[in-house]
């Protein structure tokens, strides 16, 4: 039900265009040291796509970019530093789905950097080529049940937050999957934000992502320079976040999709999946 993409081999990766100018300047001066710090603060998962899928993760928050100056139209995952080629990640996901024909994933391409129209066409064509008939066509959200997906052999919903995909019937618009962002380092403020945005979510017509994620600011990174995102910010706040997750109910008035960083630190996926039991209990005759 969630998660940001895993960026591996980051020490060899160039700094991405999603970073502010002062960050690029620091890397240019202190290259290895700056990248070491960036790796600690840009990695949001330790697991590969396959490991996340095998662990129960079914939603991926994806940010992609070309490499400025590189010939061709290759696209890479990005989160501070460049990660793997998008094609490799998509193939890993498709291989899993080919084996597990009743599993469904949601791929949310919500940030695109240094991408021209040609890059977008290249990526959209890649998505079609890799997943083929597995791609779910845009339809009324309330009609997208598991039975509907299984009957049509659909296994992938792609959300593409860019006008380039507007005419494509298998690229869902970003408006169909809002993901409000708390932008805070404070777990209490995060929980308040999640509760508020859940209360304001549309009852019908779209999916909804609850980002149970703390976001480091410059001061946070400065204080926890060596320890990094996982050790300084995530681990100590996970119990508070997990208490909130465990108290949720799914459905029209509840949670839909929940995301978190470093999902392997706790039994995150199973905790979220078990929330579906409330839907079964609420059915007439159960």
PDB file of C-alpha atoms in Angstrom:
ATOM      1  CA  UNK A   1       0.000   0.000   0.000  1.00  0.00           C
ATOM      2  CA  UNK A   2       2.848   2.485  -0.162  1.00  0.00           C
ATOM      3  CA  UNK A   3       6.370   3.873  -0.500  1.00  0.00           C
ATOM      4  CA  UNK A   4       9.067   5.963  -2.110  1.00  0.00           C
ATOM      5  CA  UNK A   5      11.553   4.486  -4.492  1.00  0.00           C
ATOM      6  CA  UNK A   6      14.795   3.011  -3.254  1.00  0.00           C
ATOM      7  CA  UNK A   7      17.983   4.732  -4.475  1.00  0.00           C
ATOM      8  CA  UNK A   8      21.052   2.512  -4.316  1.00  0.00           C
ATOM      9  CA  UNK A   9      24.705   3.083  -5.287  1.00  0.00           C
ATOM     10  CA  UNK A  10      24.181   6.741  -4.439  1.00  0.00           C
ATOM     11  CA  UNK A  11      27.803   7.562  -3.735  1.00  0.00           C
ATOM     12  CA  UNK A  12      28.603   7.234  -7.445  1.00  0.00           C
ATOM     13  CA  UNK A  13      25.495   9.124  -8.529  1.00  0.00           C
ATOM     14  CA  UNK A  14      25.491  12.779  -9.623  1.00  0.00           C
ATOM     15  CA  UNK A  15      23.386  15.338  -7.749  1.00  0.00           C
ATOM     16  CA  UNK A  16      19.911  15.616  -9.228  1.00  0.00           C
ATOM     17  CA  UNK A  17      18.205  18.709 -10.668  1.00  0.00           C
ATOM     18  CA  UNK A  18      15.612  18.461  -7.867  1.00  0.00           C
ATOM     19  CA  UNK A  19      18.166  19.993  -5.471  1.00  0.00           C
ATOM     20  CA  UNK A  20      18.533  23.676  -4.627  1.00  0.00           C
ATOM     21  CA  UNK A  21      21.478  25.671  -6.009  1.00  0.00           C
ATOM     22  CA  UNK A  22      23.302  25.877  -2.653  1.00  0.00           C
ATOM     23  CA  UNK A  23      23.256  22.071  -2.343  1.00  0.00           C
ATOM     24  CA  UNK A  24      24.803  21.675  -5.797  1.00  0.00           C
ATOM     25  CA  UNK A  25      27.400  24.289  -4.845  1.00  0.00           C
ATOM     26  CA  UNK A  26      28.364  22.409  -1.662  1.00  0.00           C
ATOM     27  CA  UNK A  27      28.699  19.155  -3.581  1.00  0.00           C
ATOM     28  CA  UNK A  28      30.893  20.848  -6.159  1.00  0.00           C
ATOM     29  CA  UNK A  29      33.244  21.988  -3.374  1.00  0.00           C
ATOM     30  CA  UNK A  30      33.137  19.043  -0.952  1.00  0.00           C
ATOM     31  CA  UNK A  31      32.185  16.331  -3.468  1.00  0.00           C
ATOM     32  CA  UNK A  32      32.608  13.010  -1.559  1.00  0.00           C
ATOM     33  CA  UNK A  33      31.718  14.342   1.909  1.00  0.00           C
ATOM     34  CA  UNK A  34      28.662  16.218   0.655  1.00  0.00           C
ATOM     35  CA  UNK A  35      27.425  13.166  -1.255  1.00  0.00           C
ATOM     36  CA  UNK A  36      27.903  11.019   1.825  1.00  0.00           C
ATOM     37  CA  UNK A  37      25.654  13.385   3.791  1.00  0.00           C
ATOM     38  CA  UNK A  38      23.142  13.559   0.922  1.00  0.00           C
ATOM     39  CA  UNK A  39      22.968   9.769   0.740  1.00  0.00           C
ATOM     40  CA  UNK A  40      22.088   9.598   4.445  1.00  0.00           C
ATOM     41  CA  UNK A  41      19.337  12.175   4.008  1.00  0.00           C
ATOM     42  CA  UNK A  42      17.960  11.255   0.554  1.00  0.00           C
ATOM     43  CA  UNK A  43      17.518   7.506   0.936  1.00  0.00           C
ATOM     44  CA  UNK A  44      13.967   6.798   2.064  1.00  0.00           C
ATOM     45  CA  UNK A  45      14.010   3.012   1.636  1.00  0.00           C
ATOM     46  CA  UNK A  46      16.653   0.325   2.060  1.00  0.00           C
ATOM     47  CA  UNK A  47      14.703  -2.256   0.077  1.00  0.00           C
ATOM     48  CA  UNK A  48      14.663  -2.879  -3.683  1.00  0.00           C
ATOM     49  CA  UNK A  49      11.412  -2.860  -5.659  1.00  0.00           C
ATOM     50  CA  UNK A  50      11.265  -6.649  -5.525  1.00  0.00           C
ATOM     51  CA  UNK A  51      11.867  -6.713  -1.767  1.00  0.00           C
ATOM     52  CA  UNK A  52       9.196  -4.073  -1.188  1.00  0.00           C
ATOM     53  CA  UNK A  53       6.716  -5.962  -3.364  1.00  0.00           C
ATOM     54  CA  UNK A  54       7.437  -9.228  -1.591  1.00  0.00           C
ATOM     55  CA  UNK A  55       6.934  -7.386   1.704  1.00  0.00           C
ATOM     56  CA  UNK A  56       3.431  -6.267   0.714  1.00  0.00           C
ATOM     57  CA  UNK A  57       4.061  -2.772  -0.683  1.00  0.00           C
ATOM     58  CA  UNK A  58       1.707  -1.899  -3.551  1.00  0.00           C
ATOM     59  CA  UNK A  59       1.993   1.875  -3.945  1.00  0.00           C
ATOM     60  CA  UNK A  60       5.159   3.619  -5.130  1.00  0.00           C
ATOM     61  CA  UNK A  61       5.809   7.369  -4.922  1.00  0.00           C
ATOM     62  CA  UNK A  62       8.122   7.963  -7.894  1.00  0.00           C
ATOM     63  CA  UNK A  63      10.262  10.935  -8.852  1.00  0.00           C
ATOM     64  CA  UNK A  64      12.098  10.821 -12.165  1.00  0.00           C
ATOM     65  CA  UNK A  65      14.587  12.850 -14.171  1.00  0.00           C
ATOM     66  CA  UNK A  66      16.790  12.847 -17.203  1.00  0.00           C
ATOM     67  CA  UNK A  67      20.513  13.466 -16.695  1.00  0.00           C
ATOM     68  CA  UNK A  68      21.168  16.929 -18.103  1.00  0.00           C
ATOM     69  CA  UNK A  69      23.820  16.752 -20.803  1.00  0.00           C
ATOM     70  CA  UNK A  70      23.433  13.014 -21.356  1.00  0.00           C
ATOM     71  CA  UNK A  71      22.582  12.087 -24.981  1.00  0.00           C
ATOM     72  CA  UNK A  72      19.339  10.222 -25.652  1.00  0.00           C
ATOM     73  CA  UNK A  73      16.203  10.221 -23.513  1.00  0.00           C
ATOM     74  CA  UNK A  74      17.054   7.873 -20.660  1.00  0.00           C
ATOM     75  CA  UNK A  75      15.091   8.474 -17.451  1.00  0.00           C
ATOM     76  CA  UNK A  76      16.287   7.769 -13.900  1.00  0.00           C
ATOM     77  CA  UNK A  77      14.716   7.609 -10.470  1.00  0.00           C
ATOM     78  CA  UNK A  78      15.791  10.561  -8.354  1.00  0.00           C
ATOM     79  CA  UNK A  79      15.620  11.735  -4.760  1.00  0.00           C
ATOM     80  CA  UNK A  80      18.461  14.157  -4.142  1.00  0.00           C
ATOM     81  CA  UNK A  81      20.870  11.906  -6.028  1.00  0.00           C
ATOM     82  CA  UNK A  82      20.239   9.875  -9.173  1.00  0.00           C
ATOM     83  CA  UNK A  83      19.197   6.261  -8.707  1.00  0.00           C
ATOM     84  CA  UNK A  84      18.664   3.417 -11.163  1.00  0.00           C
ATOM     85  CA  UNK A  85      17.230   3.639 -14.668  1.00  0.00           C
ATOM     86  CA  UNK A  86      13.440   3.718 -14.599  1.00  0.00           C
ATOM     87  CA  UNK A  87      13.303   0.909 -17.168  1.00  0.00           C
ATOM     88  CA  UNK A  88      15.133  -1.472 -14.802  1.00  0.00           C
ATOM     89  CA  UNK A  89      12.726  -0.726 -11.957  1.00  0.00           C
ATOM     90  CA  UNK A  90       9.675  -1.149 -14.178  1.00  0.00           C
ATOM     91  CA  UNK A  91      10.972  -4.493 -15.426  1.00  0.00           C
ATOM     92  CA  UNK A  92      11.442  -5.671 -11.822  1.00  0.00           C
ATOM     93  CA  UNK A  93       7.850  -4.713 -11.024  1.00  0.00           C
ATOM     94  CA  UNK A  94       6.519  -6.339 -14.204  1.00  0.00           C
ATOM     95  CA  UNK A  95       8.387  -9.582 -13.505  1.00  0.00           C
ATOM     96  CA  UNK A  96       6.756  -9.744 -10.069  1.00  0.00           C
ATOM     97  CA  UNK A  97       3.300  -9.101 -11.527  1.00  0.00           C
ATOM     98  CA  UNK A  98       3.749 -11.726 -14.239  1.00  0.00           C
ATOM     99  CA  UNK A  99       4.348 -14.339 -11.529  1.00  0.00           C
ATOM    100  CA  UNK A 100       1.641 -13.004  -9.181  1.00  0.00           C
ATOM    101  CA  UNK A 101      -1.289 -12.427 -11.522  1.00  0.00           C
ATOM    102  CA  UNK A 102      -3.759 -11.232  -8.884  1.00  0.00           C
ATOM    103  CA  UNK A 103      -1.483  -8.547  -7.446  1.00  0.00           C
ATOM    104  CA  UNK A 104      -2.052  -4.883  -8.314  1.00  0.00           C
ATOM    105  CA  UNK A 105       0.332  -1.920  -7.984  1.00  0.00           C
ATOM    106  CA  UNK A 106      -0.138   1.841  -8.145  1.00  0.00           C
ATOM    107  CA  UNK A 107       2.746   3.811  -9.662  1.00  0.00           C
ATOM    108  CA  UNK A 108       2.563   7.529  -8.876  1.00  0.00           C
ATOM    109  CA  UNK A 109       4.902   9.552 -11.127  1.00  0.00           C
ATOM    110  CA  UNK A 110       4.430  12.846  -9.293  1.00  0.00           C
ATOM    111  CA  UNK A 111       7.677  14.743  -9.911  1.00  0.00           C
ATOM    112  CA  UNK A 112       9.499  15.097 -13.234  1.00  0.00           C
ATOM    113  CA  UNK A 113      12.804  16.968 -13.532  1.00  0.00           C
ATOM    114  CA  UNK A 114      14.828  18.081 -16.571  1.00  0.00           C
ATOM    115  CA  UNK A 115      12.340  16.400 -18.899  1.00  0.00           C
ATOM    116  CA  UNK A 116      11.352  17.738 -22.320  1.00  0.00           C
ATOM    117  CA  UNK A 117       8.273  16.635 -24.262  1.00  0.00           C
ATOM    118  CA  UNK A 118      10.475  14.006 -25.930  1.00  0.00           C
ATOM    119  CA  UNK A 119      11.463  12.624 -22.511  1.00  0.00           C
ATOM    120  CA  UNK A 120       7.816  12.387 -21.487  1.00  0.00           C
ATOM    121  CA  UNK A 121       6.877  10.617 -24.715  1.00  0.00           C
ATOM    122  CA  UNK A 122       9.788   8.240 -24.166  1.00  0.00           C
ATOM    123  CA  UNK A 123       8.685   7.435 -20.604  1.00  0.00           C
ATOM    124  CA  UNK A 124       5.001   7.004 -21.466  1.00  0.00           C
ATOM    125  CA  UNK A 125       5.913   4.699 -24.358  1.00  0.00           C
ATOM    126  CA  UNK A 126       8.202   2.759 -21.998  1.00  0.00           C
ATOM    127  CA  UNK A 127       5.364   2.293 -19.500  1.00  0.00           C
ATOM    128  CA  UNK A 128       3.093   0.993 -22.267  1.00  0.00           C
ATOM    129  CA  UNK A 129       5.752  -1.342 -23.640  1.00  0.00           C
ATOM    130  CA  UNK A 130       6.743  -2.796 -20.269  1.00  0.00           C
ATOM    131  CA  UNK A 131       3.256  -3.345 -18.816  1.00  0.00           C
ATOM    132  CA  UNK A 132       1.110  -3.711 -21.952  1.00  0.00           C
ATOM    133  CA  UNK A 133      -2.342  -5.170 -21.215  1.00  0.00           C
ATOM    134  CA  UNK A 134      -1.680  -4.938 -17.450  1.00  0.00           C
ATOM    135  CA  UNK A 135      -2.301  -1.163 -17.549  1.00  0.00           C
ATOM    136  CA  UNK A 136      -5.698  -0.182 -16.169  1.00  0.00           C
ATOM    137  CA  UNK A 137      -7.626   2.292 -18.308  1.00  0.00           C
ATOM    138  CA  UNK A 138      -8.989   5.470 -16.715  1.00  0.00           C
ATOM    139  CA  UNK A 139     -12.470   4.861 -15.337  1.00  0.00           C
ATOM    140  CA  UNK A 140     -14.748   5.906 -12.492  1.00  0.00           C
ATOM    141  CA  UNK A 141     -12.659   5.392  -9.355  1.00  0.00           C
ATOM    142  CA  UNK A 142     -15.490   3.651  -7.492  1.00  0.00           C
ATOM    143  CA  UNK A 143     -15.618   1.018 -10.262  1.00  0.00           C
ATOM    144  CA  UNK A 144     -11.990  -0.007  -9.697  1.00  0.00           C
ATOM    145  CA  UNK A 145     -12.552  -2.999  -7.458  1.00  0.00           C
ATOM    146  CA  UNK A 146     -10.269  -6.028  -7.288  1.00  0.00           C
ATOM    147  CA  UNK A 147     -12.885  -8.086  -9.134  1.00  0.00           C
ATOM    148  CA  UNK A 148     -13.003  -5.465 -11.890  1.00  0.00           C
ATOM    149  CA  UNK A 149      -9.204  -5.499 -12.171  1.00  0.00           C
ATOM    150  CA  UNK A 150      -8.997  -9.300 -12.161  1.00  0.00           C
ATOM    151  CA  UNK A 151     -11.793  -9.664 -14.733  1.00  0.00           C
ATOM    152  CA  UNK A 152      -9.929  -7.300 -17.086  1.00  0.00           C
ATOM    153  CA  UNK A 153      -6.468  -8.681 -16.242  1.00  0.00           C
ATOM    154  CA  UNK A 154      -5.373  -5.201 -15.114  1.00  0.00           C
ATOM    155  CA  UNK A 155      -2.511  -5.069 -12.607  1.00  0.00           C
ATOM    156  CA  UNK A 156      -1.042  -1.571 -12.893  1.00  0.00           C
ATOM    157  CA  UNK A 157      -2.530   1.881 -12.313  1.00  0.00           C
ATOM    158  CA  UNK A 158      -0.145   4.611 -13.467  1.00  0.00           C
ATOM    159  CA  UNK A 159      -0.706   8.170 -12.242  1.00  0.00           C
ATOM    160  CA  UNK A 160       1.175  10.702 -14.356  1.00  0.00           C
ATOM    161  CA  UNK A 161       1.319  14.272 -13.050  1.00  0.00           C
ATOM    162  CA  UNK A 162       2.075  16.055 -16.318  1.00  0.00           C
ATOM    163  CA  UNK A 163      -0.005  17.391 -19.253  1.00  0.00           C
ATOM    164  CA  UNK A 164       1.962  15.169 -21.680  1.00  0.00           C
ATOM    165  CA  UNK A 165      -0.150  12.191 -20.607  1.00  0.00           C
ATOM    166  CA  UNK A 166      -3.560  13.893 -20.906  1.00  0.00           C
ATOM    167  CA  UNK A 167      -4.542  12.129 -24.130  1.00  0.00           C
ATOM    168  CA  UNK A 168      -3.414   8.678 -22.977  1.00  0.00           C
ATOM    169  CA  UNK A 169      -6.271   6.458 -21.706  1.00  0.00           C
ATOM    170  CA  UNK A 170      -3.978   4.383 -19.449  1.00  0.00           C
ATOM    171  CA  UNK A 171      -2.197   7.295 -17.752  1.00  0.00           C
ATOM    172  CA  UNK A 172      -4.370   8.461 -14.851  1.00  0.00           C
ATOM    173  CA  UNK A 173      -4.136  12.207 -14.101  1.00  0.00           C
ATOM    174  CA  UNK A 174      -2.458  13.280 -10.869  1.00  0.00           C
ATOM    175  CA  UNK A 175      -5.717  14.893  -9.739  1.00  0.00           C
ATOM    176  CA  UNK A 176      -7.096  11.387  -9.212  1.00  0.00           C
ATOM    177  CA  UNK A 177      -4.615  10.677  -6.409  1.00  0.00           C
ATOM    178  CA  UNK A 178      -4.046  13.699  -4.133  1.00  0.00           C
ATOM    179  CA  UNK A 179      -1.269  13.229  -1.572  1.00  0.00           C
ATOM    180  CA  UNK A 180      -1.233  16.151   0.898  1.00  0.00           C
ATOM    181  CA  UNK A 181       2.249  16.808   2.282  1.00  0.00           C
ATOM    182  CA  UNK A 182       2.718  17.889   5.903  1.00  0.00           C
ATOM    183  CA  UNK A 183       6.283  19.205   5.413  1.00  0.00           C
ATOM    184  CA  UNK A 184       7.146  18.923   9.105  1.00  0.00           C
ATOM    185  CA  UNK A 185       9.722  17.294  11.370  1.00  0.00           C
ATOM    186  CA  UNK A 186       7.260  17.132  14.273  1.00  0.00           C
ATOM    187  CA  UNK A 187       5.363  13.828  14.671  1.00  0.00           C
ATOM    188  CA  UNK A 188       2.502  15.474  16.594  1.00  0.00           C
ATOM    189  CA  UNK A 189       1.993  18.088  13.866  1.00  0.00           C
ATOM    190  CA  UNK A 190       2.167  15.309  11.253  1.00  0.00           C
ATOM    191  CA  UNK A 191      -0.635  13.358  12.959  1.00  0.00           C
ATOM    192  CA  UNK A 192      -2.764  16.504  13.224  1.00  0.00           C
ATOM    193  CA  UNK A 193      -2.198  17.180   9.524  1.00  0.00           C
ATOM    194  CA  UNK A 194      -3.106  13.597   8.556  1.00  0.00           C
ATOM    195  CA  UNK A 195      -6.328  13.812  10.566  1.00  0.00           C
ATOM    196  CA  UNK A 196      -7.266  17.179   9.058  1.00  0.00           C
ATOM    197  CA  UNK A 197      -6.610  16.146   5.453  1.00  0.00           C
ATOM    198  CA  UNK A 198      -8.476  12.859   5.926  1.00  0.00           C
ATOM    199  CA  UNK A 199     -11.460  14.836   7.128  1.00  0.00           C
ATOM    200  CA  UNK A 200     -11.254  17.060   4.058  1.00  0.00           C
ATOM    201  CA  UNK A 201     -10.679  14.301   1.478  1.00  0.00           C
ATOM    202  CA  UNK A 202     -13.157  13.897  -1.348  1.00  0.00           C
ATOM    203  CA  UNK A 203     -15.758  11.227  -0.600  1.00  0.00           C
ATOM    204  CA  UNK A 204     -15.876  10.090  -4.222  1.00  0.00           C
ATOM    205  CA  UNK A 205     -13.963  10.420  -7.485  1.00  0.00           C
ATOM    206  CA  UNK A 206     -10.349   9.966  -6.404  1.00  0.00           C
ATOM    207  CA  UNK A 207      -7.882   7.888  -4.465  1.00  0.00           C
ATOM    208  CA  UNK A 208      -6.179   9.483  -1.453  1.00  0.00           C
ATOM    209  CA  UNK A 209      -2.640   9.152  -0.088  1.00  0.00           C
ATOM    210  CA  UNK A 210      -1.890   9.766   3.588  1.00  0.00           C
ATOM    211  CA  UNK A 211       1.827  10.582   3.723  1.00  0.00           C
ATOM    212  CA  UNK A 212       2.895   9.433   7.195  1.00  0.00           C
ATOM    213  CA  UNK A 213       6.301  10.918   6.492  1.00  0.00           C
ATOM    214  CA  UNK A 214       8.453  13.464   8.324  1.00  0.00           C
ATOM    215  CA  UNK A 215      10.404  15.878   6.135  1.00  0.00           C
ATOM    216  CA  UNK A 216      13.834  17.146   7.250  1.00  0.00           C
ATOM    217  CA  UNK A 217      14.538  20.859   6.986  1.00  0.00           C
ATOM    218  CA  UNK A 218      18.006  22.408   6.654  1.00  0.00           C
ATOM    219  CA  UNK A 219      18.287  22.841  10.448  1.00  0.00           C
ATOM    220  CA  UNK A 220      17.319  19.201  10.985  1.00  0.00           C
ATOM    221  CA  UNK A 221      20.004  17.991   8.601  1.00  0.00           C
ATOM    222  CA  UNK A 222      22.581  20.255  10.249  1.00  0.00           C
ATOM    223  CA  UNK A 223      21.796  18.837  13.706  1.00  0.00           C
ATOM    224  CA  UNK A 224      21.815  15.230  12.571  1.00  0.00           C
ATOM    225  CA  UNK A 225      24.437  15.605   9.862  1.00  0.00           C
ATOM    226  CA  UNK A 226      26.164  12.251  10.364  1.00  0.00           C
ATOM    227  CA  UNK A 227      23.211  10.139  11.504  1.00  0.00           C
ATOM    228  CA  UNK A 228      20.918  10.743   8.541  1.00  0.00           C
ATOM    229  CA  UNK A 229      17.169  10.531   7.933  1.00  0.00           C
ATOM    230  CA  UNK A 230      16.644   7.010   9.249  1.00  0.00           C
ATOM    231  CA  UNK A 231      18.675   7.272  12.462  1.00  0.00           C
ATOM    232  CA  UNK A 232      17.954  10.891  13.369  1.00  0.00           C
ATOM    233  CA  UNK A 233      14.336  11.428  12.346  1.00  0.00           C
ATOM    234  CA  UNK A 234      12.478   8.256  11.364  1.00  0.00           C
ATOM    235  CA  UNK A 235      13.358   5.659  14.021  1.00  0.00           C
ATOM    236  CA  UNK A 236      12.483   7.751  17.083  1.00  0.00           C
ATOM    237  CA  UNK A 237       9.130   8.849  15.615  1.00  0.00           C
ATOM    238  CA  UNK A 238       7.985   5.525  14.164  1.00  0.00           C
ATOM    239  CA  UNK A 239       6.102   4.399  17.312  1.00  0.00           C
ATOM    240  CA  UNK A 240       3.934   7.553  17.204  1.00  0.00           C
ATOM    241  CA  UNK A 241       3.290   7.141  13.481  1.00  0.00           C
ATOM    242  CA  UNK A 242       2.490   3.432  13.822  1.00  0.00           C
ATOM    243  CA  UNK A 243       0.024   4.115  16.676  1.00  0.00           C
ATOM    244  CA  UNK A 244      -1.838   6.436  14.318  1.00  0.00           C
ATOM    245  CA  UNK A 245      -1.786   3.868  11.478  1.00  0.00           C
ATOM    246  CA  UNK A 246      -3.110   1.090  13.731  1.00  0.00           C
ATOM    247  CA  UNK A 247      -6.016   3.290  14.843  1.00  0.00           C
ATOM    248  CA  UNK A 248      -7.268   3.948  11.299  1.00  0.00           C
ATOM    249  CA  UNK A 249     -10.218   2.521   9.414  1.00  0.00           C
ATOM    250  CA  UNK A 250     -10.355   2.251   5.616  1.00  0.00           C
ATOM    251  CA  UNK A 251     -13.225   3.252   3.374  1.00  0.00           C
ATOM    252  CA  UNK A 252     -15.072   6.368   2.250  1.00  0.00           C
ATOM    253  CA  UNK A 253     -14.555   8.171   5.562  1.00  0.00           C
ATOM    254  CA  UNK A 254     -11.150   6.705   6.334  1.00  0.00           C
ATOM    255  CA  UNK A 255      -7.718   5.961   4.923  1.00  0.00           C
ATOM    256  CA  UNK A 256      -7.095   4.741   1.394  1.00  0.00           C
ATOM    257  CA  UNK A 257      -3.319   4.587   0.821  1.00  0.00           C
ATOM    258  CA  UNK A 258      -0.675   5.175   3.513  1.00  0.00           C
ATOM    259  CA  UNK A 259       2.993   5.845   2.803  1.00  0.00           C
ATOM    260  CA  UNK A 260       6.006   5.744   5.101  1.00  0.00           C
ATOM    261  CA  UNK A 261       9.798   5.762   4.989  1.00  0.00           C
ATOM    262  CA  UNK A 262      11.982   2.729   5.835  1.00  0.00           C
ATOM    263  CA  UNK A 263       9.053   0.318   5.958  1.00  0.00           C
ATOM    264  CA  UNK A 264      11.318  -2.575   6.956  1.00  0.00           C
ATOM    265  CA  UNK A 265      11.926  -1.087  10.429  1.00  0.00           C
ATOM    266  CA  UNK A 266       8.444  -2.144  11.562  1.00  0.00           C
ATOM    267  CA  UNK A 267       5.757  -4.483  10.249  1.00  0.00           C
ATOM    268  CA  UNK A 268       4.353  -1.578   8.271  1.00  0.00           C
ATOM    269  CA  UNK A 269       2.845  -3.313   5.233  1.00  0.00           C
ATOM    270  CA  UNK A 270       1.036  -5.993   7.256  1.00  0.00           C
ATOM    271  CA  UNK A 271      -0.280  -3.378   9.675  1.00  0.00           C
ATOM    272  CA  UNK A 272      -1.814  -1.435   6.786  1.00  0.00           C
ATOM    273  CA  UNK A 273      -3.122  -4.554   5.020  1.00  0.00           C
ATOM    274  CA  UNK A 274      -4.866  -5.743   8.212  1.00  0.00           C
ATOM    275  CA  UNK A 275      -6.928  -2.530   8.241  1.00  0.00           C
ATOM    276  CA  UNK A 276      -8.902  -4.073   5.360  1.00  0.00           C
ATOM    277  CA  UNK A 277     -10.413  -6.503   7.864  1.00  0.00           C
ATOM    278  CA  UNK A 278     -12.617  -3.616   9.032  1.00  0.00           C
ATOM    279  CA  UNK A 279     -14.189  -3.504   5.554  1.00  0.00           C
ATOM    280  CA  UNK A 280     -14.962  -7.221   5.727  1.00  0.00           C
ATOM    281  CA  UNK A 281     -16.485  -6.874   9.203  1.00  0.00           C
ATOM    282  CA  UNK A 282     -18.707  -4.022   8.037  1.00  0.00           C
ATOM    283  CA  UNK A 283     -20.236  -6.051   5.196  1.00  0.00           C
ATOM    284  CA  UNK A 284     -23.840  -7.158   5.678  1.00  0.00           C
ATOM    285  CA  UNK A 285     -24.022 -10.747   6.890  1.00  0.00           C
ATOM    286  CA  UNK A 286     -20.450 -10.850   8.259  1.00  0.00           C
TER     287      UNK A 286
END
